[in-house]
Amino acid sequence: MALALSLARQGLGRTWPNPSVGCVLVRDGRILARARTADGGRPHAEVGALAGADASGATAYVTLEPCAHVGETPACADELAKAGVARVVIGCGDPDPRTAGAGIAKLMAAGIEVETGVMEAEARDVTAGFLTRVTEGRPFVTLKLASSVDGRIATATGESQWITGPAARRMVHLMRASHDAVMVGAGTARADDPSLTVRGLGIDRQPVRVVLSRRLDVPRDGTLARTAREVPVWILVGPEADKAARAHWTDAGATLIDCEIDHGQISPESALAALGAQGLTRVFCEGGGALAATLLAAGLVDQLVTFTAGLALGAEGLPMIGAMGVDRLAEAPRYALTETRAIGPDAMQIWRRT
Ligand code: AOF
Ligand code: ZN
């Protein structure tokens, strides 16, 4: 199962709208075949592994309950049975209503021995994006924050490059690659003219680039506009986005998605629901401070990744998170530390919503 999980991890950011699943076939203590869900979501992991070996009498280790539905690919539960697999060991259940226990039932009906809940916490963790999309209708959200020790992201004059070192920035690119999309607010798109792509890692599949811009006031001659045909750009807009801007961005190759407005800004719930409806399972939010505050205040951040550099910028520096309207501690979303690590001269910490 640990091997199946590591296979599944390798597919993160590459299989949406489907989960990245790992499958290992074993017989007499020997590994016969292994596979993960293919890029784009098909074929499924089990089908990939079964293609590589005669699996009769084998045990299949799968991170997610095998699917029960016949779609563009056959049902994995049926395929495992057809191949004569004797035993299936499952990490976590698949909440997709087409499966949700029906995969296990099919296996058992075929006389296969089934064991569930093996390394379940790890399996749920690698499948978190898909689980969140199916059960909550939105993608799993990771918020990245990079700041000085005193939580500043720029000096008072706006200088921000670079607060963290090259190793931390490289880690950010690695994290972008394990998400389906990278998301920023319009302010960041205007201030930084970011490319939001994964660079320097030899990765061939880029995450979708998502910008929230109520008025669609993202520079039309910027990097995103210039490259929208190479790597997808999706802009979440409000009703006041004007016709000319819409036409410009559509012509440039961007996809515009209309969202609801709440308290004068794009409703974060409606934005994430729209992204979930498009099939995204894992979104990596890189700010800015206003979007970070909105998402945090709405309780829509599942995981925080913080990079902290060893310098202090003082109270006049720009804070990394905007106003959240928190009056009482109990109103603030609480996170628990799951990992802490030195990355070059900086600290990286990963926090999970409690
Ligand atoms: C598996 N193994 O590797 C994956 C599964 O649209 P389809 O037909 O490809 O089915 C997608 C559904 O299959 C998806 O919603 C989820 O329930 C399941 N994903 N299942 O047995 C896999 N990726
Ligand atoms: Zn399947």
Short mmCIF file of C-alpha atoms and ligand atoms in Angstrom, two decimals:
data_model
loop_
_atom_site.label_atom_id
_atom_site.label_comp_id
_atom_site.label_asym_id
_atom_site.label_seq_id
_atom_site.Cartn_x
_atom_site.Cartn_y
_atom_site.Cartn_z
CA MET A 1 0.00 0.00 0.00
CA ALA A 2 2.87 2.36 0.74
CA LEU A 3 4.09 1.80 -2.81
CA ALA A 4 0.59 2.32 -4.23
CA LEU A 5 0.38 5.56 -2.26
CA SER A 6 3.67 6.80 -3.62
CA LEU A 7 2.50 6.04 -7.15
CA ALA A 8 -0.68 7.99 -6.48
CA ARG A 9 1.36 10.94 -5.16
CA GLN A 10 3.29 11.05 -8.42
CA GLY A 11 0.06 11.68 -10.30
CA LEU A 12 -1.09 14.66 -8.22
CA GLY A 13 -1.90 17.62 -10.44
CA ARG A 14 -2.06 15.44 -13.54
CA THR A 15 -5.26 13.36 -13.39
CA TRP A 16 -8.09 15.86 -12.77
CA PRO A 17 -11.07 15.63 -12.90
CA ASN A 18 -10.28 12.14 -11.63
CA PRO A 19 -8.39 11.24 -8.48
CA SER A 20 -4.83 10.01 -8.75
CA VAL A 21 -4.98 6.38 -7.65
CA GLY A 22 -2.12 3.91 -7.21
CA CYS A 23 -2.39 0.15 -7.83
CA VAL A 24 0.16 -2.60 -7.13
CA LEU A 25 -0.38 -6.26 -8.03
CA VAL A 26 1.43 -8.78 -5.85
CA ARG A 27 1.62 -12.60 -5.85
CA ASP A 28 3.77 -14.83 -3.67
CA GLY A 29 5.53 -11.80 -2.26
CA ARG A 30 6.55 -10.49 -5.66
CA ILE A 31 5.36 -7.34 -7.40
CA LEU A 32 3.81 -8.25 -10.74
CA ALA A 33 2.82 -4.79 -11.96
CA ARG A 34 2.15 -1.28 -10.75
CA ALA A 35 0.41 1.76 -12.18
CA ARG A 36 -1.23 5.03 -11.30
CA THR A 37 -4.20 6.75 -12.92
CA ALA A 38 -2.94 8.05 -16.25
CA ASP A 39 -2.57 11.77 -17.02
CA GLY A 40 -5.98 13.24 -17.71
CA GLY A 41 -7.66 10.59 -15.54
CA ARG A 42 -7.82 7.51 -17.81
CA PRO A 43 -7.09 4.69 -17.96
CA HIS A 44 -7.65 4.09 -14.28
CA ALA A 45 -4.83 2.68 -12.16
CA GLU A 46 -6.22 -0.88 -11.98
CA VAL A 47 -6.62 -1.12 -15.74
CA GLY A 48 -3.07 0.14 -16.20
CA ALA A 49 -1.66 -2.42 -13.77
CA LEU A 50 -3.73 -5.32 -15.14
CA ALA A 51 -2.40 -4.58 -18.62
CA GLY A 52 1.08 -5.36 -17.33
CA ALA A 53 0.64 -8.84 -15.86
CA ASP A 54 -1.33 -12.06 -15.56
CA ALA A 55 -2.97 -11.30 -12.24
CA SER A 56 -4.75 -14.57 -11.50
CA GLY A 57 -4.57 -15.35 -7.81
CA ALA A 58 -2.87 -12.02 -7.11
CA THR A 59 -3.53 -9.40 -4.44
CA ALA A 60 -4.29 -5.90 -5.71
CA TYR A 61 -3.37 -2.99 -3.46
CA VAL A 62 -5.36 0.10 -4.45
CA THR A 63 -5.39 3.48 -2.73
CA LEU A 64 -9.07 4.06 -3.62
CA GLU A 65 -12.05 1.72 -3.84
CA PRO A 66 -12.20 0.37 -7.42
CA CYS A 67 -14.93 2.00 -9.48
CA ALA A 68 -18.20 0.20 -10.13
CA HIS A 69 -19.47 2.14 -13.12
CA VAL A 70 -18.93 1.44 -16.78
CA GLY A 71 -17.89 4.70 -18.40
CA GLU A 72 -15.43 5.36 -21.17
CA THR A 73 -13.29 2.79 -19.41
CA PRO A 74 -14.68 -0.48 -17.98
CA ALA A 75 -15.48 -0.73 -14.25
CA CYS A 76 -12.26 -1.53 -12.40
CA ALA A 77 -14.10 -3.82 -9.98
CA ASP A 78 -15.26 -5.94 -12.96
CA GLU A 79 -11.80 -5.90 -14.52
CA LEU A 80 -10.15 -7.10 -11.30
CA ALA A 81 -12.68 -9.93 -11.09
CA LYS A 82 -12.24 -10.85 -14.75
CA ALA A 83 -8.48 -11.01 -14.29
CA GLY A 84 -8.91 -13.55 -11.47
CA VAL A 85 -7.52 -11.37 -8.69
CA ALA A 86 -7.98 -13.21 -5.39
CA ARG A 87 -7.76 -10.35 -2.91
CA VAL A 88 -8.15 -6.57 -3.02
CA VAL A 89 -6.70 -4.31 -0.33
CA ILE A 90 -8.19 -0.80 -0.33
CA GLY A 91 -6.93 2.44 1.20
CA CYS A 92 -10.13 4.49 1.33
CA GLY A 93 -13.66 4.42 -0.04
CA ASP A 94 -14.76 6.30 -3.18
CA PRO A 95 -17.62 8.70 -2.36
CA ASP A 96 -18.54 9.10 -6.05
CA PRO A 97 -22.24 8.08 -6.00
CA ARG A 98 -21.62 5.71 -8.90
CA THR A 99 -19.23 3.71 -6.67
CA ALA A 100 -19.66 4.54 -2.93
CA GLY A 101 -19.50 0.95 -1.71
CA ALA A 102 -20.74 -0.58 -4.97
CA GLY A 103 -17.15 -1.28 -6.00
CA ILE A 104 -16.54 -3.30 -2.84
CA ALA A 105 -19.90 -5.06 -3.24
CA LYS A 106 -19.02 -6.09 -6.80
CA LEU A 107 -15.66 -7.50 -5.71
CA MET A 108 -17.24 -9.47 -2.88
CA ALA A 109 -20.00 -10.77 -5.14
CA ALA A 110 -17.27 -12.10 -7.43
CA GLY A 111 -15.80 -14.05 -4.50
CA ILE A 112 -12.82 -11.76 -4.02
CA GLU A 113 -11.50 -11.24 -0.50
CA VAL A 114 -11.65 -7.54 0.34
CA GLU A 115 -9.80 -5.62 3.04
CA THR A 116 -10.53 -1.93 3.51
CA GLY A 117 -9.10 0.98 5.46
CA VAL A 118 -5.44 0.01 5.08
CA MET A 119 -3.28 3.12 5.57
CA GLU A 120 -6.56 4.97 5.30
CA ALA A 121 -5.31 8.32 6.64
CA GLU A 122 -2.56 8.42 4.01
CA ALA A 123 -4.99 7.30 1.30
CA ARG A 124 -7.47 10.02 2.25
CA ASP A 125 -4.64 12.52 2.23
CA VAL A 126 -3.48 11.71 -1.30
CA THR A 127 -7.12 11.64 -2.45
CA ALA A 128 -8.08 14.81 -0.53
CA GLY A 129 -8.68 16.88 -3.68
CA PHE A 130 -11.12 14.42 -5.17
CA LEU A 131 -12.83 13.72 -1.84
CA THR A 132 -13.34 17.46 -1.31
CA ARG A 133 -14.73 17.93 -4.81
CA VAL A 134 -17.20 15.05 -4.48
CA THR A 135 -18.34 15.76 -0.92
CA GLU A 136 -18.20 19.57 -0.89
CA GLY A 137 -18.44 20.47 -4.56
CA ARG A 138 -15.23 22.46 -4.48
CA PRO A 139 -11.52 21.73 -4.88
CA PHE A 140 -9.14 21.20 -1.95
CA VAL A 141 -7.42 24.55 -1.37
CA THR A 142 -3.79 25.02 -0.39
CA LEU A 143 -2.83 28.59 0.48
CA LYS A 144 0.84 29.47 0.09
CA LEU A 145 2.24 32.31 2.16
CA ALA A 146 5.83 33.54 1.91
CA SER A 147 6.96 36.25 4.27
CA SER A 148 9.54 37.72 6.58
CA VAL A 149 9.61 36.48 10.20
CA ASP A 150 7.20 39.28 11.05
CA GLY A 151 4.71 38.27 8.39
CA ARG A 152 5.48 40.95 5.79
CA ILE A 153 5.54 40.37 2.05
CA ALA A 154 7.09 43.67 0.94
CA THR A 155 8.67 46.83 2.33
CA ALA A 156 6.62 50.01 2.60
CA THR A 157 7.98 51.04 -0.84
CA GLY A 158 6.74 47.79 -2.34
CA GLU A 159 10.03 45.93 -2.75
CA SER A 160 9.34 42.20 -2.49
CA GLN A 161 11.83 40.36 -4.68
CA TRP A 162 13.12 38.30 -3.08
CA ILE A 163 12.20 37.69 0.52
CA THR A 164 12.63 33.90 0.44
CA GLY A 165 15.60 32.23 -1.22
CA PRO A 166 15.90 30.25 -4.47
CA ALA A 167 15.43 26.87 -2.77
CA ALA A 168 12.07 27.94 -1.32
CA ARG A 169 10.98 29.33 -4.67
CA ARG A 170 11.92 26.05 -6.30
CA MET A 171 9.81 24.21 -3.74
CA VAL A 172 6.89 26.47 -4.69
CA HIS A 173 7.24 25.35 -8.31
CA LEU A 174 7.24 21.73 -7.18
CA MET A 175 4.05 22.38 -5.21
CA ARG A 176 2.40 24.12 -8.16
CA ALA A 177 3.05 20.97 -10.18
CA SER A 178 1.19 18.79 -7.66
CA HIS A 179 -1.96 20.91 -7.95
CA ASP A 180 -4.46 21.11 -10.81
CA ALA A 181 -4.46 24.91 -10.79
CA VAL A 182 -2.59 27.91 -9.45
CA MET A 183 -4.83 30.78 -8.36
CA VAL A 184 -4.25 34.48 -7.62
CA GLY A 185 -6.32 37.60 -7.13
CA ALA A 186 -6.39 40.40 -9.70
CA GLY A 187 -4.23 42.63 -7.49
CA THR A 188 -1.38 40.13 -7.64
CA ALA A 189 -1.86 39.68 -11.38
CA ARG A 190 -1.53 43.45 -11.79
CA ALA A 191 1.34 44.02 -9.35
CA ASP A 192 3.58 41.08 -10.23
CA ASP A 193 2.72 40.27 -13.86
CA PRO A 194 3.21 36.60 -12.88
CA SER A 195 3.51 33.69 -15.29
CA LEU A 196 2.20 31.18 -12.71
CA THR A 197 3.80 28.31 -14.60
CA VAL A 198 6.03 25.51 -13.34
CA ARG A 199 9.57 26.17 -14.47
CA GLY A 200 12.94 24.52 -14.13
CA LEU A 201 11.70 21.08 -13.14
CA GLY A 202 11.35 19.40 -16.52
CA ILE A 203 7.60 19.03 -15.99
CA ASP A 204 5.50 18.65 -19.11
CA ARG A 205 2.05 19.26 -17.67
CA GLN A 206 1.19 22.74 -16.43
CA PRO A 207 -1.50 23.58 -13.91
CA VAL A 208 -4.37 25.78 -15.05
CA ARG A 209 -3.83 29.45 -14.16
CA VAL A 210 -6.81 30.98 -12.38
CA VAL A 211 -7.28 34.70 -11.71
CA LEU A 212 -10.16 36.22 -9.75
CA SER A 213 -11.03 39.61 -11.19
CA ARG A 214 -14.46 41.03 -10.55
CA ARG A 215 -14.02 43.81 -13.12
CA LEU A 216 -11.68 41.89 -15.42
CA ASP A 217 -9.04 44.55 -14.95
CA VAL A 218 -6.00 42.36 -15.53
CA PRO A 219 -3.41 44.00 -17.86
CA ARG A 220 -4.20 42.96 -21.39
CA ASP A 221 -0.59 43.14 -22.51
CA GLY A 222 0.81 41.11 -19.58
CA THR A 223 2.39 37.68 -19.42
CA LEU A 224 -0.91 35.87 -18.77
CA ALA A 225 -2.57 37.42 -21.83
CA ARG A 226 0.44 36.66 -24.02
CA THR A 227 0.64 33.02 -23.00
CA ALA A 228 -3.04 32.09 -22.61
CA ARG A 229 -2.90 29.83 -25.64
CA GLU A 230 0.06 27.84 -24.31
CA VAL A 231 -1.12 27.22 -20.74
CA PRO A 232 -4.82 27.64 -19.87
CA VAL A 233 -5.89 30.88 -18.19
CA TRP A 234 -9.30 30.91 -16.50
CA ILE A 235 -10.56 34.24 -15.23
CA LEU A 236 -13.36 34.33 -12.69
CA VAL A 237 -15.32 37.52 -13.29
CA GLY A 238 -18.32 39.40 -11.93
CA PRO A 239 -21.23 40.82 -13.92
CA GLU A 240 -19.54 44.22 -14.27
CA ALA A 241 -16.70 42.84 -16.41
CA ASP A 242 -17.17 44.90 -19.55
CA LYS A 243 -17.83 43.53 -23.01
CA ALA A 244 -14.63 44.80 -24.61
CA ALA A 245 -12.44 43.25 -21.92
CA ARG A 246 -14.34 39.97 -22.19
CA ALA A 247 -13.86 39.91 -25.96
CA HIS A 248 -10.18 40.71 -25.62
CA TRP A 249 -9.50 37.89 -23.16
CA THR A 250 -11.59 35.37 -25.02
CA ASP A 251 -9.72 36.25 -28.21
CA ALA A 252 -6.43 35.82 -26.35
CA GLY A 253 -7.51 32.24 -25.52
CA ALA A 254 -8.62 32.67 -21.91
CA THR A 255 -11.75 31.07 -20.45
CA LEU A 256 -14.07 33.43 -18.57
CA ILE A 257 -16.25 32.07 -15.79
CA ASP A 258 -19.03 34.21 -14.31
CA CYS A 259 -19.32 34.23 -10.54
CA GLU A 260 -21.65 35.71 -7.96
CA ILE A 261 -20.79 38.89 -6.09
CA ASP A 262 -21.00 39.05 -2.32
CA HIS A 263 -20.09 42.12 -0.20
CA GLY A 264 -18.68 43.84 -3.29
CA GLN A 265 -16.35 41.03 -4.28
CA ILE A 266 -16.48 37.68 -6.00
CA SER A 267 -18.07 35.26 -3.57
CA PRO A 268 -15.32 32.78 -2.66
CA GLU A 269 -17.90 30.01 -2.36
CA SER A 270 -19.20 30.65 -5.86
CA ALA A 271 -15.64 30.89 -7.24
CA LEU A 272 -14.60 27.55 -5.78
CA ALA A 273 -17.89 25.90 -6.74
CA ALA A 274 -17.27 27.04 -10.32
CA LEU A 275 -13.77 25.55 -10.26
CA GLY A 276 -15.10 22.31 -8.80
CA ALA A 277 -17.74 22.16 -11.54
CA GLN A 278 -14.93 22.46 -14.09
CA GLY A 279 -13.35 19.38 -12.54
CA LEU A 280 -10.51 20.90 -10.52
CA THR A 281 -9.64 18.90 -7.43
CA ARG A 282 -6.56 20.70 -6.04
CA VAL A 283 -6.02 24.45 -6.16
CA PHE A 284 -2.82 26.20 -5.05
CA CYS A 285 -3.57 29.80 -4.05
CA GLU A 286 -0.62 32.17 -4.09
CA GLY A 287 -2.34 35.32 -2.83
CA GLY A 288 -2.47 38.17 -2.71
CA GLY A 289 -3.35 39.30 0.75
CA ALA A 290 -6.95 40.20 -0.09
CA LEU A 291 -7.80 36.84 -1.65
CA ALA A 292 -5.99 35.00 1.15
CA ALA A 293 -8.05 36.88 3.74
CA THR A 294 -11.31 36.22 1.91
CA LEU A 295 -10.65 32.50 1.58
CA LEU A 296 -9.47 32.15 5.18
CA ALA A 297 -12.40 34.12 6.57
CA ALA A 298 -14.81 31.95 4.59
CA GLY A 299 -13.23 28.78 6.01
CA LEU A 300 -12.23 27.64 2.53
CA VAL A 301 -8.52 26.99 3.07
CA ASP A 302 -7.78 23.33 3.77
CA GLN A 303 -4.00 23.54 3.99
CA LEU A 304 -1.49 26.32 4.59
CA VAL A 305 2.08 26.22 3.32
CA THR A 306 4.19 28.94 4.85
CA PHE A 307 7.70 29.94 3.88
CA THR A 308 9.37 32.18 6.41
CA ALA A 309 12.56 34.08 5.68
CA GLY A 310 14.99 35.24 8.32
CA LEU A 311 14.50 38.96 8.02
CA ALA A 312 12.22 41.45 9.73
CA LEU A 313 10.56 44.29 7.81
CA GLY A 314 8.68 46.03 10.60
CA ALA A 315 5.14 47.23 11.02
CA GLU A 316 5.34 49.50 7.97
CA GLY A 317 5.91 46.49 5.71
CA LEU A 318 3.00 45.03 3.74
CA PRO A 319 1.13 42.36 5.72
CA MET A 320 0.66 38.99 4.01
CA ILE A 321 -3.00 38.66 4.85
CA GLY A 322 -5.57 41.44 4.45
CA ALA A 323 -8.38 42.32 6.85
CA MET A 324 -10.43 39.30 7.89
CA GLY A 325 -12.94 40.89 10.24
CA VAL A 326 -11.96 38.57 13.08
CA ASP A 327 -12.98 39.92 16.50
CA ARG A 328 -12.67 36.79 18.56
CA LEU A 329 -10.11 33.99 18.46
CA ALA A 330 -12.88 31.44 18.08
CA GLU A 331 -13.82 33.04 14.73
CA ALA A 332 -10.38 32.47 13.21
CA PRO A 333 -9.86 29.22 11.33
CA ARG A 334 -7.40 27.05 13.25
CA TYR A 335 -4.64 24.94 11.70
CA ALA A 336 -2.34 22.29 13.12
CA LEU A 337 1.29 21.89 12.11
CA THR A 338 1.97 18.69 10.15
CA GLU A 339 5.44 19.30 8.79
CA THR A 340 8.30 21.71 9.33
CA ARG A 341 11.49 21.81 7.36
CA ALA A 342 14.49 23.99 6.58
CA ILE A 343 14.62 24.95 2.91
CA GLY A 344 17.97 26.65 2.36
CA PRO A 345 18.00 29.55 4.85
CA ASP A 346 14.19 29.63 5.10
CA ALA A 347 11.59 27.61 7.03
CA MET A 348 8.75 25.75 5.37
CA GLN A 349 5.75 24.70 7.41
CA ILE A 350 2.66 22.78 6.38
CA TRP A 351 -0.53 23.25 8.35
CA ARG A 352 -3.82 21.38 8.12
CA ARG A 353 -7.26 22.67 8.99
CA THR A 354 -8.35 21.24 12.31
C1 AOF B 1 -10.65 3.72 -10.03
N1 AOF B 1 -9.34 3.82 -10.41
O1 AOF B 1 -7.60 5.02 -11.12
C2 AOF B 1 -9.59 6.18 -10.67
C3 AOF B 1 -10.93 6.06 -10.22
O2 AOF B 1 -15.01 9.21 -15.79
P1 AOF B 1 -14.44 7.86 -15.51
O3 AOF B 1 -15.22 6.75 -16.10
O4 AOF B 1 -12.97 7.78 -15.79
O5 AOF B 1 -14.61 7.62 -13.93
C4 AOF B 1 -14.18 8.58 -13.02
C5 AOF B 1 -14.49 8.10 -11.63
O6 AOF B 1 -13.72 6.93 -11.34
C6 AOF B 1 -14.09 9.11 -10.59
O7 AOF B 1 -15.17 9.99 -10.31
C7 AOF B 1 -13.79 8.22 -9.39
O8 AOF B 1 -14.97 7.83 -8.75
C8 AOF B 1 -13.18 7.00 -10.04
N2 AOF B 1 -11.72 7.14 -10.13
N3 AOF B 1 -11.39 4.83 -9.89
O9 AOF B 1 -11.16 2.62 -9.83
C9 AOF B 1 -8.79 4.99 -10.74
N4 AOF B 1 -9.03 7.37 -11.03
ZN ZN B 2 -11.86 2.51 -12.28
#
